[in-house]
Amino acid sequence: MKKIYFLLLLVCLTNGINAQSPVTIVADRDNSIYSESGTASNGAGQHIFTGANAASNLRRSLIHFNLSTIPAGSVITAVSISLYANKLPPASSGPTTIELHKLLEDWGEGTSDPTNAEGQGAPATANDATWTSNLFNTSTWTAPGSDFSATKSDSALVPSIGILTFASTPALVADVQSFVNAGAFNFGWVIMSSAEDTANTARRFSSRTNPTAARQPSITVTYTASLPVTLKTFSGTLQNNRALLNWQTVTELNNQYYEVEHSIDGVTFSSIGKVNGNGSSTASHNYTFTQNNLTQGKHYYRLA
């Protein structure tokens, strides 16, 4: 007599995202602001600046990343931000450290585009950030130079030329977690020198409009996505060469359907059908699915 073994040895409920999912995102806004002028900006240039120039005038950069591709409710586990230093520092200057501080107010990137090396900025255009305005001609910072947290999120030593990386301090991870939890309050960071009182500490980095993609500012976020379904039970029975699958949920969030997957080796699965879900619900729901004409051997099932 031929036998069919029906096994739910591998039960997996997933929303299609790996448990640990890294995503890399290029900045969608950046700008430089200049302490000697409340009307200078650099919204569309190829460079951003930090530190003090030879005349001790300060530069700070503002940077923002759109994190909307990270699912709501995700837990952030690691963060790194990369900048590319693209100009040699003055011979009279020593090593320079720059800091990230979380911004507390929204700001703009207009069409200002300085000429030459961009170090002096250009006349601000509508909604550009400047030293005094977060949105030029519309609103001002509470304090000149931008509104930011006094606690630094991270700091890093600037290379002469090359990639600088801020990486996974608890404060930086907490920043991104807060941005994901409340996306409307994601204002990004200000990048500033740790030695703003020292002349010739200004540094130049590639902006998001730099033509070399590998040099554009980017953030890499690793996160664990929350599952949209709370599964209470998943069971099955074998009746006359048919697999009768049953499962019960406690909650569902934006759940369009369940995809039933089948395997004969517990490794390679393929879809064998779909069962409509209940969208968003906090009530218990029961589901069933039947697979007919099972062949001899072992059978594994999972839900997606």
mmCIF file with all atom_site columns, N, CA, C and O in Angstrom, residues 65 67 70 76 79 81 99-104 148-149 151-154 166 168-183 185-190 219 221:
data_model
loop_
_atom_site.group_PDB
_atom_site.id
_atom_site.type_symbol
_atom_site.label_atom_id
_atom_site.label_alt_id
_atom_site.label_comp_id
_atom_site.label_asym_id
_atom_site.label_entity_id
_atom_site.label_seq_id
_atom_site.pdbx_PDB_ins_code
_atom_site.Cartn_x
_atom_site.Cartn_y
_atom_site.Cartn_z
_atom_site.occupancy
_atom_site.B_iso_or_equiv
_atom_site.pdbx_formal_charge
_atom_site.auth_seq_id
_atom_site.auth_comp_id
_atom_site.auth_asym_id
_atom_site.auth_atom_id
_atom_site.pdbx_PDB_model_num
ATOM 1   N N  . PHE A 1 65  ? 17.254 62.064 4.497  1.00 0.00 ? 65  PHE A N  1
ATOM 2   C CA . PHE A 1 65  ? 17.018 60.832 3.742  1.00 0.00 ? 65  PHE A CA 1
ATOM 3   C C  . PHE A 1 65  ? 15.545 60.454 3.879  1.00 0.00 ? 65  PHE A C  1
ATOM 4   O O  . PHE A 1 65  ? 14.986 60.477 4.978  1.00 0.00 ? 65  PHE A O  1
ATOM 5   N N  . LEU A 1 67  ? 12.968 57.907 4.383  1.00 0.00 ? 67  LEU A N  1
ATOM 6   C CA . LEU A 1 67  ? 12.978 56.557 4.955  1.00 0.00 ? 67  LEU A CA 1
ATOM 7   C C  . LEU A 1 67  ? 11.637 55.852 4.801  1.00 0.00 ? 67  LEU A C  1
ATOM 8   O O  . LEU A 1 67  ? 11.378 54.854 5.482  1.00 0.00 ? 67  LEU A O  1
ATOM 9   N N  . ILE A 1 70  ? 11.021 51.971 4.577  1.00 0.00 ? 70  ILE A N  1
ATOM 10  C CA . ILE A 1 70  ? 11.129 51.093 5.744  1.00 0.00 ? 70  ILE A CA 1
ATOM 11  C C  . ILE A 1 70  ? 9.740  50.941 6.352  1.00 0.00 ? 70  ILE A C  1
ATOM 12  O O  . ILE A 1 70  ? 9.105  51.934 6.703  1.00 0.00 ? 70  ILE A O  1
ATOM 13  N N  . ILE A 1 76  ? 14.819 49.181 14.213 1.00 0.00 ? 76  ILE A N  1
ATOM 14  C CA . ILE A 1 76  ? 16.094 49.515 13.590 1.00 0.00 ? 76  ILE A CA 1
ATOM 15  C C  . ILE A 1 76  ? 17.222 48.878 14.399 1.00 0.00 ? 76  ILE A C  1
ATOM 16  O O  . ILE A 1 76  ? 17.302 49.047 15.616 1.00 0.00 ? 76  ILE A O  1
ATOM 17  N N  . VAL A 1 79  ? 22.726 51.340 11.650 1.00 0.00 ? 79  VAL A N  1
ATOM 18  C CA . VAL A 1 79  ? 22.665 52.499 10.759 1.00 0.00 ? 79  VAL A CA 1
ATOM 19  C C  . VAL A 1 79  ? 24.078 52.932 10.416 1.00 0.00 ? 79  VAL A C  1
ATOM 20  O O  . VAL A 1 79  ? 24.949 52.969 11.290 1.00 0.00 ? 79  VAL A O  1
ATOM 21  N N  . ILE A 1 81  ? 25.987 56.088 7.853  1.00 0.00 ? 81  ILE A N  1
ATOM 22  C CA . ILE A 1 81  ? 25.862 57.197 6.914  1.00 0.00 ? 81  ILE A CA 1
ATOM 23  C C  . ILE A 1 81  ? 27.230 57.452 6.308  1.00 0.00 ? 81  ILE A C  1
ATOM 24  O O  . ILE A 1 81  ? 28.225 57.555 7.035  1.00 0.00 ? 81  ILE A O  1
ATOM 25  N N  . GLU A 1 99  ? 30.680 66.256 13.324 1.00 0.00 ? 99  GLU A N  1
ATOM 26  C CA . GLU A 1 99  ? 29.628 65.654 14.134 1.00 0.00 ? 99  GLU A CA 1
ATOM 27  C C  . GLU A 1 99  ? 28.291 65.676 13.403 1.00 0.00 ? 99  GLU A C  1
ATOM 28  O O  . GLU A 1 99  ? 28.025 66.547 12.571 1.00 0.00 ? 99  GLU A O  1
ATOM 29  N N  . LEU A 1 100 ? 27.450 64.717 13.757 1.00 0.00 ? 100 LEU A N  1
ATOM 30  C CA . LEU A 1 100 ? 26.060 64.703 13.333 1.00 0.00 ? 100 LEU A CA 1
ATOM 31  C C  . LEU A 1 100 ? 25.188 65.064 14.532 1.00 0.00 ? 100 LEU A C  1
ATOM 32  O O  . LEU A 1 100 ? 25.370 64.516 15.626 1.00 0.00 ? 100 LEU A O  1
ATOM 33  N N  . HIS A 1 101 ? 24.248 65.965 14.330 1.00 0.00 ? 101 HIS A N  1
ATOM 34  C CA . HIS A 1 101 ? 23.253 66.288 15.346 1.00 0.00 ? 101 HIS A CA 1
ATOM 35  C C  . HIS A 1 101 ? 21.868 66.234 14.703 1.00 0.00 ? 101 HIS A C  1
ATOM 36  O O  . HIS A 1 101 ? 21.671 66.745 13.588 1.00 0.00 ? 101 HIS A O  1
ATOM 37  N N  . LYS A 1 102 ? 20.918 65.638 15.390 1.00 0.00 ? 102 LYS A N  1
ATOM 38  C CA . LYS A 1 102 ? 19.558 65.528 14.850 1.00 0.00 ? 102 LYS A CA 1
ATOM 39  C C  . LYS A 1 102 ? 18.908 66.904 14.775 1.00 0.00 ? 102 LYS A C  1
ATOM 40  O O  . LYS A 1 102 ? 18.900 67.659 15.750 1.00 0.00 ? 102 LYS A O  1
ATOM 41  N N  . LEU A 1 103 ? 18.345 67.213 13.605 1.00 0.00 ? 103 LEU A N  1
ATOM 42  C CA . LEU A 1 103 ? 17.652 68.484 13.420 1.00 0.00 ? 103 LEU A CA 1
ATOM 43  C C  . LEU A 1 103 ? 16.256 68.429 14.043 1.00 0.00 ? 103 LEU A C  1
ATOM 44  O O  . LEU A 1 103 ? 15.575 67.390 14.001 1.00 0.00 ? 103 LEU A O  1
ATOM 45  N N  . LEU A 1 104 ? 15.837 69.553 14.587 1.00 0.00 ? 104 LEU A N  1
ATOM 46  C CA . LEU A 1 104 ? 14.554 69.642 15.286 1.00 0.00 ? 104 LEU A CA 1
ATOM 47  C C  . LEU A 1 104 ? 13.523 70.465 14.534 1.00 0.00 ? 104 LEU A C  1
ATOM 48  O O  . LEU A 1 104 ? 12.406 70.656 15.020 1.00 0.00 ? 104 LEU A O  1
ATOM 49  N N  . PHE A 1 148 ? 18.959 72.227 16.399 1.00 0.00 ? 148 PHE A N  1
ATOM 50  C CA . PHE A 1 148 ? 19.380 70.828 16.470 1.00 0.00 ? 148 PHE A CA 1
ATOM 51  C C  . PHE A 1 148 ? 19.559 70.388 17.918 1.00 0.00 ? 148 PHE A C  1
ATOM 52  O O  . PHE A 1 148 ? 19.686 71.215 18.832 1.00 0.00 ? 148 PHE A O  1
ATOM 53  N N  . SER A 1 149 ? 19.583 69.071 18.104 1.00 0.00 ? 149 SER A N  1
ATOM 54  C CA . SER A 1 149 ? 19.798 68.507 19.430 1.00 0.00 ? 149 SER A CA 1
ATOM 55  C C  . SER A 1 149 ? 21.219 68.804 19.896 1.00 0.00 ? 149 SER A C  1
ATOM 56  O O  . SER A 1 149 ? 22.173 68.676 19.122 1.00 0.00 ? 149 SER A O  1
ATOM 57  N N  . THR A 1 151 ? 22.858 67.022 21.870 1.00 0.00 ? 151 THR A N  1
ATOM 58  C CA . THR A 1 151 ? 23.560 65.742 21.966 1.00 0.00 ? 151 THR A CA 1
ATOM 59  C C  . THR A 1 151 ? 23.954 65.264 20.570 1.00 0.00 ? 151 THR A C  1
ATOM 60  O O  . THR A 1 151 ? 23.091 65.114 19.700 1.00 0.00 ? 151 THR A O  1
ATOM 61  N N  . LYS A 1 152 ? 25.220 65.019 20.362 1.00 0.00 ? 152 LYS A N  1
ATOM 62  C CA . LYS A 1 152 ? 25.646 64.552 19.039 1.00 0.00 ? 152 LYS A CA 1
ATOM 63  C C  . LYS A 1 152 ? 25.218 63.112 18.825 1.00 0.00 ? 152 LYS A C  1
ATOM 64  O O  . LYS A 1 152 ? 25.237 62.297 19.752 1.00 0.00 ? 152 LYS A O  1
ATOM 65  N N  . SER A 1 153 ? 24.851 62.807 17.612 1.00 0.00 ? 153 SER A N  1
ATOM 66  C CA . SER A 1 153 ? 24.457 61.443 17.249 1.00 0.00 ? 153 SER A CA 1
ATOM 67  C C  . SER A 1 153 ? 25.661 60.580 16.933 1.00 0.00 ? 153 SER A C  1
ATOM 68  O O  . SER A 1 153 ? 25.651 59.371 17.162 1.00 0.00 ? 153 SER A O  1
ATOM 69  N N  . ASP A 1 154 ? 26.720 61.189 16.399 1.00 0.00 ? 154 ASP A N  1
ATOM 70  C CA . ASP A 1 154 ? 27.967 60.480 16.126 1.00 0.00 ? 154 ASP A CA 1
ATOM 71  C C  . ASP A 1 154 ? 28.999 61.502 15.689 1.00 0.00 ? 154 ASP A C  1
ATOM 72  O O  . ASP A 1 154 ? 28.686 62.658 15.379 1.00 0.00 ? 154 ASP A O  1
ATOM 73  N N  . PHE A 1 166 ? 29.761 57.431 9.415  1.00 0.00 ? 166 PHE A N  1
ATOM 74  C CA . PHE A 1 166 ? 29.175 57.423 10.750 1.00 0.00 ? 166 PHE A CA 1
ATOM 75  C C  . PHE A 1 166 ? 28.466 56.083 10.894 1.00 0.00 ? 166 PHE A C  1
ATOM 76  O O  . PHE A 1 166 ? 27.707 55.693 10.003 1.00 0.00 ? 166 PHE A O  1
ATOM 77  N N  . SER A 1 168 ? 26.331 53.357 13.465 1.00 0.00 ? 168 SER A N  1
ATOM 78  C CA . SER A 1 168 ? 25.633 52.577 14.490 1.00 0.00 ? 168 SER A CA 1
ATOM 79  C C  . SER A 1 168 ? 25.938 52.907 15.937 1.00 0.00 ? 168 SER A C  1
ATOM 80  O O  . SER A 1 168 ? 26.013 52.022 16.774 1.00 0.00 ? 168 SER A O  1
ATOM 81  N N  . THR A 1 169 ? 26.100 54.187 16.261 1.00 0.00 ? 169 THR A N  1
ATOM 82  C CA . THR A 1 169 ? 26.085 54.535 17.671 1.00 0.00 ? 169 THR A CA 1
ATOM 83  C C  . THR A 1 169 ? 24.647 54.370 18.180 1.00 0.00 ? 169 THR A C  1
ATOM 84  O O  . THR A 1 169 ? 23.688 54.446 17.398 1.00 0.00 ? 169 THR A O  1
ATOM 85  N N  . PRO A 1 170 ? 24.456 54.124 19.468 1.00 0.00 ? 170 PRO A N  1
ATOM 86  C CA . PRO A 1 170 ? 23.083 54.036 19.989 1.00 0.00 ? 170 PRO A CA 1
ATOM 87  C C  . PRO A 1 170 ? 22.253 55.276 19.664 1.00 0.00 ? 170 PRO A C  1
ATOM 88  O O  . PRO A 1 170 ? 21.058 55.164 19.369 1.00 0.00 ? 170 PRO A O  1
ATOM 89  N N  . ALA A 1 171 ? 22.890 56.456 19.694 1.00 0.00 ? 171 ALA A N  1
ATOM 90  C CA . ALA A 1 171 ? 22.154 57.683 19.402 1.00 0.00 ? 171 ALA A CA 1
ATOM 91  C C  . ALA A 1 171 ? 21.720 57.744 17.946 1.00 0.00 ? 171 ALA A C  1
ATOM 92  O O  . ALA A 1 171 ? 20.600 58.185 17.638 1.00 0.00 ? 171 ALA A O  1
ATOM 93  N N  . LEU A 1 172 ? 22.589 57.308 17.034 1.00 0.00 ? 172 LEU A N  1
ATOM 94  C CA . LEU A 1 172 ? 22.253 57.332 15.611 1.00 0.00 ? 172 LEU A CA 1
ATOM 95  C C  . LEU A 1 172 ? 21.127 56.349 15.312 1.00 0.00 ? 172 LEU A C  1
ATOM 96  O O  . LEU A 1 172 ? 20.192 56.653 14.558 1.00 0.00 ? 172 LEU A O  1
ATOM 97  N N  . VAL A 1 173 ? 21.197 55.159 15.899 1.00 0.00 ? 173 VAL A N  1
ATOM 98  C CA . VAL A 1 173 ? 20.120 54.175 15.726 1.00 0.00 ? 173 VAL A CA 1
ATOM 99  C C  . VAL A 1 173 ? 18.815 54.724 16.297 1.00 0.00 ? 173 VAL A C  1
ATOM 100 O O  . VAL A 1 173 ? 17.746 54.577 15.694 1.00 0.00 ? 173 VAL A O  1
ATOM 101 N N  . ALA A 1 174 ? 18.905 55.386 17.457 1.00 0.00 ? 174 ALA A N  1
ATOM 102 C CA . ALA A 1 174 ? 17.705 55.965 18.067 1.00 0.00 ? 174 ALA A CA 1
ATOM 103 C C  . ALA A 1 174 ? 17.108 57.057 17.192 1.00 0.00 ? 174 ALA A C  1
ATOM 104 O O  . ALA A 1 174 ? 15.875 57.190 17.091 1.00 0.00 ? 174 ALA A O  1
ATOM 105 N N  . ASP A 1 175 ? 17.954 57.860 16.545 1.00 0.00 ? 175 ASP A N  1
ATOM 106 C CA . ASP A 1 175 ? 17.463 58.887 15.621 1.00 0.00 ? 175 ASP A CA 1
ATOM 107 C C  . ASP A 1 175 ? 16.606 58.262 14.533 1.00 0.00 ? 175 ASP A C  1
ATOM 108 O O  . ASP A 1 175 ? 15.477 58.703 14.267 1.00 0.00 ? 175 ASP A O  1
ATOM 109 N N  . VAL A 1 176 ? 17.171 57.240 13.864 1.00 0.00 ? 176 VAL A N  1
ATOM 110 C CA . VAL A 1 176 ? 16.448 56.622 12.740 1.00 0.00 ? 176 VAL A CA 1
ATOM 111 C C  . VAL A 1 176 ? 15.188 55.928 13.235 1.00 0.00 ? 176 VAL A C  1
ATOM 112 O O  . VAL A 1 176 ? 14.141 55.971 12.569 1.00 0.00 ? 176 VAL A O  1
ATOM 113 N N  . GLN A 1 177 ? 15.249 55.303 14.412 1.00 0.00 ? 177 GLN A N  1
ATOM 114 C CA . GLN A 1 177 ? 14.047 54.682 14.955 1.00 0.00 ? 177 GLN A CA 1
ATOM 115 C C  . GLN A 1 177 ? 12.956 55.718 15.165 1.00 0.00 ? 177 GLN A C  1
ATOM 116 O O  . GLN A 1 177 ? 11.783 55.488 14.839 1.00 0.00 ? 177 GLN A O  1
ATOM 117 N N  . SER A 1 178 ? 13.331 56.881 15.674 1.00 0.00 ? 178 SER A N  1
ATOM 118 C CA . SER A 1 178 ? 12.336 57.938 15.886 1.00 0.00 ? 178 SER A CA 1
ATOM 119 C C  . SER A 1 178 ? 11.797 58.458 14.561 1.00 0.00 ? 178 SER A C  1
ATOM 120 O O  . SER A 1 178 ? 10.610 58.787 14.453 1.00 0.00 ? 178 SER A O  1
ATOM 121 N N  . PHE A 1 179 ? 12.643 58.524 13.531 1.00 0.00 ? 179 PHE A N  1
ATOM 122 C CA . PHE A 1 179 ? 12.177 58.971 12.217 1.00 0.00 ? 179 PHE A CA 1
ATOM 123 C C  . PHE A 1 179 ? 11.182 57.981 11.618 1.00 0.00 ? 179 PHE A C  1
ATOM 124 O O  . PHE A 1 179 ? 10.188 58.377 10.999 1.00 0.00 ? 179 PHE A O  1
ATOM 125 N N  . VAL A 1 180 ? 11.447 56.683 11.778 1.00 0.00 ? 180 VAL A N  1
ATOM 126 C CA . VAL A 1 180 ? 10.547 55.659 11.238 1.00 0.00 ? 180 VAL A CA 1
ATOM 127 C C  . VAL A 1 180 ? 9.239  55.639 12.020 1.00 0.00 ? 180 VAL A C  1
ATOM 128 O O  . VAL A 1 180 ? 8.156  55.491 11.442 1.00 0.00 ? 180 VAL A O  1
ATOM 129 N N  . ASN A 1 181 ? 9.326  55.804 13.347 1.00 0.00 ? 181 ASN A N  1
ATOM 130 C CA . ASN A 1 181 ? 8.119  55.781 14.176 1.00 0.00 ? 181 ASN A CA 1
ATOM 131 C C  . ASN A 1 181 ? 7.217  56.981 13.903 1.00 0.00 ? 181 ASN A C  1
ATOM 132 O O  . ASN A 1 181 ? 5.999  56.880 14.004 1.00 0.00 ? 181 ASN A O  1
ATOM 133 N N  . ALA A 1 182 ? 7.822  58.114 13.601 1.00 0.00 ? 182 ALA A N  1
ATOM 134 C CA . ALA A 1 182 ? 7.045  59.350 13.374 1.00 0.00 ? 182 ALA A CA 1
ATOM 135 C C  . ALA A 1 182 ? 7.638  60.067 12.172 1.00 0.00 ? 182 ALA A C  1
ATOM 136 O O  . ALA A 1 182 ? 8.349  61.058 12.304 1.00 0.00 ? 182 ALA A O  1
ATOM 137 N N  . GLY A 1 183 ? 7.333  59.550 10.997 1.00 0.00 ? 183 GLY A N  1
ATOM 138 C CA . GLY A 1 183 ? 7.959  60.040 9.767  1.00 0.00 ? 183 GLY A CA 1
ATOM 139 C C  . GLY A 1 183 ? 7.794  61.526 9.529  1.00 0.00 ? 183 GLY A C  1
ATOM 140 O O  . GLY A 1 183 ? 8.630  62.159 8.889  1.00 0.00 ? 183 GLY A O  1
ATOM 141 N N  . PHE A 1 185 ? 8.276  63.796 11.468 1.00 0.00 ? 185 PHE A N  1
ATOM 142 C CA . PHE A 1 185 ? 9.285  64.538 12.217 1.00 0.00 ? 185 PHE A CA 1
ATOM 143 C C  . PHE A 1 185 ? 10.705 64.123 11.831 1.00 0.00 ? 185 PHE A C  1
ATOM 144 O O  . PHE A 1 185 ? 11.638 64.305 12.594 1.00 0.00 ? 185 PHE A O  1
ATOM 145 N N  . ASN A 1 186 ? 10.842 63.550 10.649 1.00 0.00 ? 186 ASN A N  1
ATOM 146 C CA . ASN A 1 186 ? 12.166 63.237 10.122 1.00 0.00 ? 186 ASN A CA 1
ATOM 147 C C  . ASN A 1 186 ? 12.704 64.479 9.428  1.00 0.00 ? 186 ASN A C  1
ATOM 148 O O  . ASN A 1 186 ? 12.371 64.766 8.285  1.00 0.00 ? 186 ASN A O  1
ATOM 149 N N  . PHE A 1 187 ? 13.555 65.233 10.134 1.00 0.00 ? 187 PHE A N  1
ATOM 150 C CA . PHE A 1 187 ? 14.151 66.438 9.580  1.00 0.00 ? 187 PHE A CA 1
ATOM 151 C C  . PHE A 1 187 ? 15.619 66.231 9.223  1.00 0.00 ? 187 PHE A C  1
ATOM 152 O O  . PHE A 1 187 ? 16.280 67.173 8.775  1.00 0.00 ? 187 PHE A O  1
ATOM 153 N N  . GLY A 1 188 ? 16.144 65.012 9.442  1.00 0.00 ? 188 GLY A N  1
ATOM 154 C CA . GLY A 1 188 ? 17.532 64.734 9.098  1.00 0.00 ? 188 GLY A CA 1
ATOM 155 C C  . GLY A 1 188 ? 18.503 65.254 10.137 1.00 0.00 ? 188 GLY A C  1
ATOM 156 O O  . GLY A 1 188 ? 18.177 65.384 11.326 1.00 0.00 ? 188 GLY A O  1
ATOM 157 N N  . TRP A 1 189 ? 19.734 65.580 9.672  1.00 0.00 ? 189 TRP A N  1
ATOM 158 C CA . TRP A 1 189 ? 20.821 65.958 10.577 1.00 0.00 ? 189 TRP A CA 1
ATOM 159 C C  . TRP A 1 189 ? 21.524 67.210 10.078 1.00 0.00 ? 189 TRP A C  1
ATOM 160 O O  . TRP A 1 189 ? 21.516 67.502 8.885  1.00 0.00 ? 189 TRP A O  1
ATOM 161 N N  . VAL A 1 190 ? 22.161 67.912 11.008 1.00 0.00 ? 190 VAL A N  1
ATOM 162 C CA . VAL A 1 190 ? 23.119 68.937 10.649 1.00 0.00 ? 190 VAL A CA 1
ATOM 163 C C  . VAL A 1 190 ? 24.512 68.326 10.804 1.00 0.00 ? 190 VAL A C  1
ATOM 164 O O  . VAL A 1 190 ? 24.772 67.574 11.749 1.00 0.00 ? 190 VAL A O  1
ATOM 165 N N  . ILE A 1 219 ? 22.663 56.548 3.238  1.00 0.00 ? 219 ILE A N  1
ATOM 166 C CA . ILE A 1 219 ? 22.436 55.923 4.534  1.00 0.00 ? 219 ILE A CA 1
ATOM 167 C C  . ILE A 1 219 ? 22.085 54.464 4.299  1.00 0.00 ? 219 ILE A C  1
ATOM 168 O O  . ILE A 1 219 ? 21.359 54.134 3.358  1.00 0.00 ? 219 ILE A O  1
ATOM 169 N N  . VAL A 1 221 ? 20.409 51.317 6.356  1.00 0.00 ? 221 VAL A N  1
ATOM 170 C CA . VAL A 1 221 ? 19.650 50.989 7.563  1.00 0.00 ? 221 VAL A CA 1
ATOM 171 C C  . VAL A 1 221 ? 19.326 49.503 7.546  1.00 0.00 ? 221 VAL A C  1
ATOM 172 O O  . VAL A 1 221 ? 18.807 48.978 6.557  1.00 0.00 ? 221 VAL A O  1
#
